[in-house]
Coordinates of C-alpha atoms in Angstrom, one line a residue:
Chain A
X1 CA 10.0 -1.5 -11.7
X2 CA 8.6 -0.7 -8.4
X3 CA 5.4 1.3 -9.1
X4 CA 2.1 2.6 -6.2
X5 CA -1.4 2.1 -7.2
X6 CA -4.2 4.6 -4.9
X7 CA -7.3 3.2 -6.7
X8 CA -9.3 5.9 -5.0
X9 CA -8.9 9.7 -6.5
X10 CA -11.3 11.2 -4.3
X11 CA -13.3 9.8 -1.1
X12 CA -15.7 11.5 0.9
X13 CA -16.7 10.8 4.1
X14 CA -18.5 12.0 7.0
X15 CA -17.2 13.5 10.1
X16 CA -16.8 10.9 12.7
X17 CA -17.0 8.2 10.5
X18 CA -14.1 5.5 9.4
X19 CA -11.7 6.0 7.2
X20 CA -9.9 3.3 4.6
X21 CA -7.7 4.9 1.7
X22 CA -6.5 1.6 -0.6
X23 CA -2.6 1.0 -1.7
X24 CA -1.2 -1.6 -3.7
X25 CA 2.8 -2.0 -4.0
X26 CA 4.8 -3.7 -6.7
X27 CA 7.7 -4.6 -5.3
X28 CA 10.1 -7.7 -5.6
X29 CA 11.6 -8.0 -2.3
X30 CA 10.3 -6.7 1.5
X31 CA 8.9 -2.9 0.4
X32 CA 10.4 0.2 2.4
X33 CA 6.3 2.1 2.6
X34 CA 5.4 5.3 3.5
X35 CA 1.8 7.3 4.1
X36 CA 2.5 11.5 3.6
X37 CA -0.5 13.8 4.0
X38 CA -0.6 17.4 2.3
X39 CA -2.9 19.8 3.0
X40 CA -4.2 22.5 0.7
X41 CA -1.1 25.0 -0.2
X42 CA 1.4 22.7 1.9
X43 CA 4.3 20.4 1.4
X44 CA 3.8 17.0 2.4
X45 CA 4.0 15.2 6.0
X46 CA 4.9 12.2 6.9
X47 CA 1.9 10.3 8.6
X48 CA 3.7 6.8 9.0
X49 CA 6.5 4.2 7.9
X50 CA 6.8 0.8 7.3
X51 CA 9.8 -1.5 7.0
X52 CA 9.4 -4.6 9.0
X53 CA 8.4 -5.9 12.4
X54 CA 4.7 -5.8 13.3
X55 CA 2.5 -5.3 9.9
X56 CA 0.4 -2.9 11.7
X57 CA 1.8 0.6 11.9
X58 CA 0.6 3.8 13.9
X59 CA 1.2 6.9 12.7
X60 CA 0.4 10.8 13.9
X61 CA -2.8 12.3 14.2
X62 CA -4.4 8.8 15.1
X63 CA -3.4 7.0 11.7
X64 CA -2.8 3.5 11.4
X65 CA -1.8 1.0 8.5
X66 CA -1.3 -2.4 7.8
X67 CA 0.8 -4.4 5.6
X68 CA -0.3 -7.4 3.9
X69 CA 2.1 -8.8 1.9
X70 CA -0.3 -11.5 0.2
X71 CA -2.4 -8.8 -0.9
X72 CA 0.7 -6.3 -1.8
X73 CA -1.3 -3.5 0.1
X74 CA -0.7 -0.5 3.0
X75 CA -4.2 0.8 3.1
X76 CA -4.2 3.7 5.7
X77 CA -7.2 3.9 8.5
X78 CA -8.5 6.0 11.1
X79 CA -11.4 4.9 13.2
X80 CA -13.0 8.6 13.2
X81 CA -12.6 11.4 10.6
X82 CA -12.2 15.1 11.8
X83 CA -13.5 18.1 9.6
X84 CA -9.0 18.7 9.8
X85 CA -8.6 15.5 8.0
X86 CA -9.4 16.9 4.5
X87 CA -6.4 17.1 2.6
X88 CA -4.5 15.0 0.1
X89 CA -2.9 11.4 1.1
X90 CA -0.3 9.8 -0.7
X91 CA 1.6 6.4 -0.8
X92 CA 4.9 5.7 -1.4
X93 CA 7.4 2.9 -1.6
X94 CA 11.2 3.3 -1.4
X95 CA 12.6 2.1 -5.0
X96 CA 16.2 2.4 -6.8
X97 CA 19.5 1.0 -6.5
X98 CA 20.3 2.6 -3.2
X99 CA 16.9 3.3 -1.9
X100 CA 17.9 6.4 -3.5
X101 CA 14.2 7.8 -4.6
X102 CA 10.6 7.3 -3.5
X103 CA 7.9 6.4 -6.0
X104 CA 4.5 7.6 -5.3
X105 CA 1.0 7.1 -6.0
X106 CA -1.3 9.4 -8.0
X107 CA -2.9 10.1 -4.2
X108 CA -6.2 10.3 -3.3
X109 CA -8.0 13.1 -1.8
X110 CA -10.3 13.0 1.4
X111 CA -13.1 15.0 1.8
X112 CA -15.2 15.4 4.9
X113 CA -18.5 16.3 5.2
X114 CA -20.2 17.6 8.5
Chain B
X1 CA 13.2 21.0 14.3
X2 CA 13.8 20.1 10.7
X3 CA 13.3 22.1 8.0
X4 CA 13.2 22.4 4.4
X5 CA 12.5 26.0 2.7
X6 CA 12.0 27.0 -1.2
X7 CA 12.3 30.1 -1.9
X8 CA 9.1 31.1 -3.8
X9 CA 6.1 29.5 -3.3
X10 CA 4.4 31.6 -6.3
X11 CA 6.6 32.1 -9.8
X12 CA 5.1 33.5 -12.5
X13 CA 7.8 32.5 -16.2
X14 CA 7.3 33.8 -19.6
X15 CA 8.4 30.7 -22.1
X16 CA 11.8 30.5 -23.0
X17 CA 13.2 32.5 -19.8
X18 CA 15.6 30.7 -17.2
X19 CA 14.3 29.9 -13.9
X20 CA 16.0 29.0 -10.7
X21 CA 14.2 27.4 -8.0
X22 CA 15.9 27.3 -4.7
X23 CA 15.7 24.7 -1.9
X24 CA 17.8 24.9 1.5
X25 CA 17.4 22.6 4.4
X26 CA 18.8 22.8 7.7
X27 CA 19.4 19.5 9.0
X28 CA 23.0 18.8 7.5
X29 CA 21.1 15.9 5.0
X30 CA 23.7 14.5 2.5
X31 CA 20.4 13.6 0.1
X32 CA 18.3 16.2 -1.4
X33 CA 15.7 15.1 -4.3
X34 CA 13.2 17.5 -6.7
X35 CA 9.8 16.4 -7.9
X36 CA 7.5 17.8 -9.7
X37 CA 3.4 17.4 -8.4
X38 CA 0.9 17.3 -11.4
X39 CA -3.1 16.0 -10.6
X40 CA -3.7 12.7 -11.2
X41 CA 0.4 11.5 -11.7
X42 CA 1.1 12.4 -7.9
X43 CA 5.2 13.0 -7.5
X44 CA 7.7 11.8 -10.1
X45 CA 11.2 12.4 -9.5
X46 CA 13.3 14.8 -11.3
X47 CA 16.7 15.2 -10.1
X48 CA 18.1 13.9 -6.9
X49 CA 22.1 15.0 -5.2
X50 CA 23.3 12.3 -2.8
X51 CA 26.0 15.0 -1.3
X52 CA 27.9 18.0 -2.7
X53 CA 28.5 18.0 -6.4
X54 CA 26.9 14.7 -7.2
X55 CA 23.5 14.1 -8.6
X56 CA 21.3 11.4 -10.3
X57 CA 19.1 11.9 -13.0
X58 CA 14.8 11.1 -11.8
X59 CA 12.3 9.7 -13.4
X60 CA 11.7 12.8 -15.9
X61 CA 14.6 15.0 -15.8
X62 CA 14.4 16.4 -19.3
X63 CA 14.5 19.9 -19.8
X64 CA 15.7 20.1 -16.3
X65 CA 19.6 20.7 -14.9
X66 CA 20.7 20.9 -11.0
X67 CA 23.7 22.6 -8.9
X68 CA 24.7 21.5 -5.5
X69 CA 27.2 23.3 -4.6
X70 CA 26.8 23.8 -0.8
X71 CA 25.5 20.4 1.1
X72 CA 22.4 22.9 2.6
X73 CA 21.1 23.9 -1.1
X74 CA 20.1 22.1 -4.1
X75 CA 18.9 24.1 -6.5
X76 CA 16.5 23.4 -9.5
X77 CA 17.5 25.3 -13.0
X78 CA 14.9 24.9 -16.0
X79 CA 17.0 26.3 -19.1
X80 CA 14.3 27.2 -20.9
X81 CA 11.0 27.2 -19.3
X82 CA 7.9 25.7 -21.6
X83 CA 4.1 25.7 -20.8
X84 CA 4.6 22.6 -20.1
X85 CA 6.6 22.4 -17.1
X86 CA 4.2 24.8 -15.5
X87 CA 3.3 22.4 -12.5
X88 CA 4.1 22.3 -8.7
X89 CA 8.0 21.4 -7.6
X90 CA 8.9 20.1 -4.2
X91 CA 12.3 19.9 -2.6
X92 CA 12.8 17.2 0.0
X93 CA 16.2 16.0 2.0
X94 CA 17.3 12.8 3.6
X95 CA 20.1 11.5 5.4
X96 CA 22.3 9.4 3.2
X97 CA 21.5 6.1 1.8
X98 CA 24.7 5.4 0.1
X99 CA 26.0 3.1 2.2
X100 CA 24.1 0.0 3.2
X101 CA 20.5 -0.1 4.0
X102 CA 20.1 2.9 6.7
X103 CA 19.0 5.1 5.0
X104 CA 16.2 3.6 3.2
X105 CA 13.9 4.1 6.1
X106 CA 15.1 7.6 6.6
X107 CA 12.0 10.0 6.1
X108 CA 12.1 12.8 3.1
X109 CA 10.8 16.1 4.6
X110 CA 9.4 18.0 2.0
X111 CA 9.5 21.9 1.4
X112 CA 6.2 23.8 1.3
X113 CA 6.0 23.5 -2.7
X114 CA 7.1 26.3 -5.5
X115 CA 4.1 26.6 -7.8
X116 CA 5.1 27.5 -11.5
X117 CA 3.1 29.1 -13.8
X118 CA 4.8 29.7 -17.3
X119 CA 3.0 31.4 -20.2

């Protein structure tokens, strides 16, 4: 069964600074991934997709991720934290007969320091 | 602009009552799916409706019925609410993946989250 590892429960970082959140896919075949953001009280946003093509993915709000299927990982980035990056981050990967449901990680959340 | 409403965003249950939560999207989306957000599990799937009058059961769907009735509402019906499904429940919609691949790289837009607290 497909299933979305986030090692990472919390991460803190300083403003300005760089910005890697770790996710591990198992999947059998060429994995349908996705990167949603929610911030405190919200629903979730969709930062960025991957299904094929170039392994490296922009996303809003100056995201970026890369897919490496050797390592069965889509570990989000930004080069420079802002104070409005503090929310929750999750992973996902498409999964079911039809692509019918997404399966997502535990998350990880980001705290920024100034 | 799309969007995805729930009609509470607070609910406050005593055990045992039934509770309906409510999720409308406006973007004529033939999928519509329900999770439920706890810490530390992220989002399992509890019910999903590919179009009117279908649905699939999730991941965790016990204790838990749907209704689709109109393609713009899936609603979310918990027979007899317990302490333990106290927890945060999302709505999301899609367009259709029922036929071929399209629609597996079709984005879910969420709702803003009902969070249920049952006593």
């Amino acid at each position: 069964a497909q299933s979305v590892t986030q090692p990472d429960i919390h991460i803190t970082v300083s403003e300005g600074a760089s910005l890697e959140l770790r996710c591990n896919y198992s999947y059998g075949a060429t994995p349908y991934l996705f990167w949603y953001v929610q911030s405190p009280g919200q629903g979730l946003q969709l930062l960025l997709k991957y299904f094929s093509g170039d392994t490296l993915v922009q996303g809003i709000k100056g995201f970026e991720a890369e897919f490496k299927r050797s390592q069965s990982s889509f570990n989000l980035r930004k080069p420079s934290v802002h104070w409005s990056d503090a929310a929750e981050y999750f992973c996902a990967v498409v999964a079911g007969e039809y692509g019918n449901k997404l399966v997502f990680g535990a998350g990880t959340i980001l705290r920024v320091k100034s | 602009d799309v969007k995805v409403t729930q009609s509470s965003r607070y609910l406050v249950k005593r055990t045992g009552e039934k509770v309906f939560l409510e999720c409308v999207q406006d973007m004529d989306h033939e999928n519509m799916f329900w999770y439920r957000q706890d810490p530390g599990l992220g989002l399992r799937l509890i019910y999903f409706s590919y179009d009117v009058k279908m649905k699939e059961k999730g991941d965790i769907p016990e204790g838990y019925s749907v209704s689709r009735e109109k393609k713009e509402r899936f609603s979310l019906i918990l027979e007899s609410a317990s302490t333990n499904q106290t927890s945060m429940y999302l709505c999301a919609s899609r367009v259709s993946s029922r036929s071929g691949t399209s629609g597996l790289q079709e984005t879910q837009y969420f709702g803003p989250g009902t969070r249920l607290l049952v006593l």
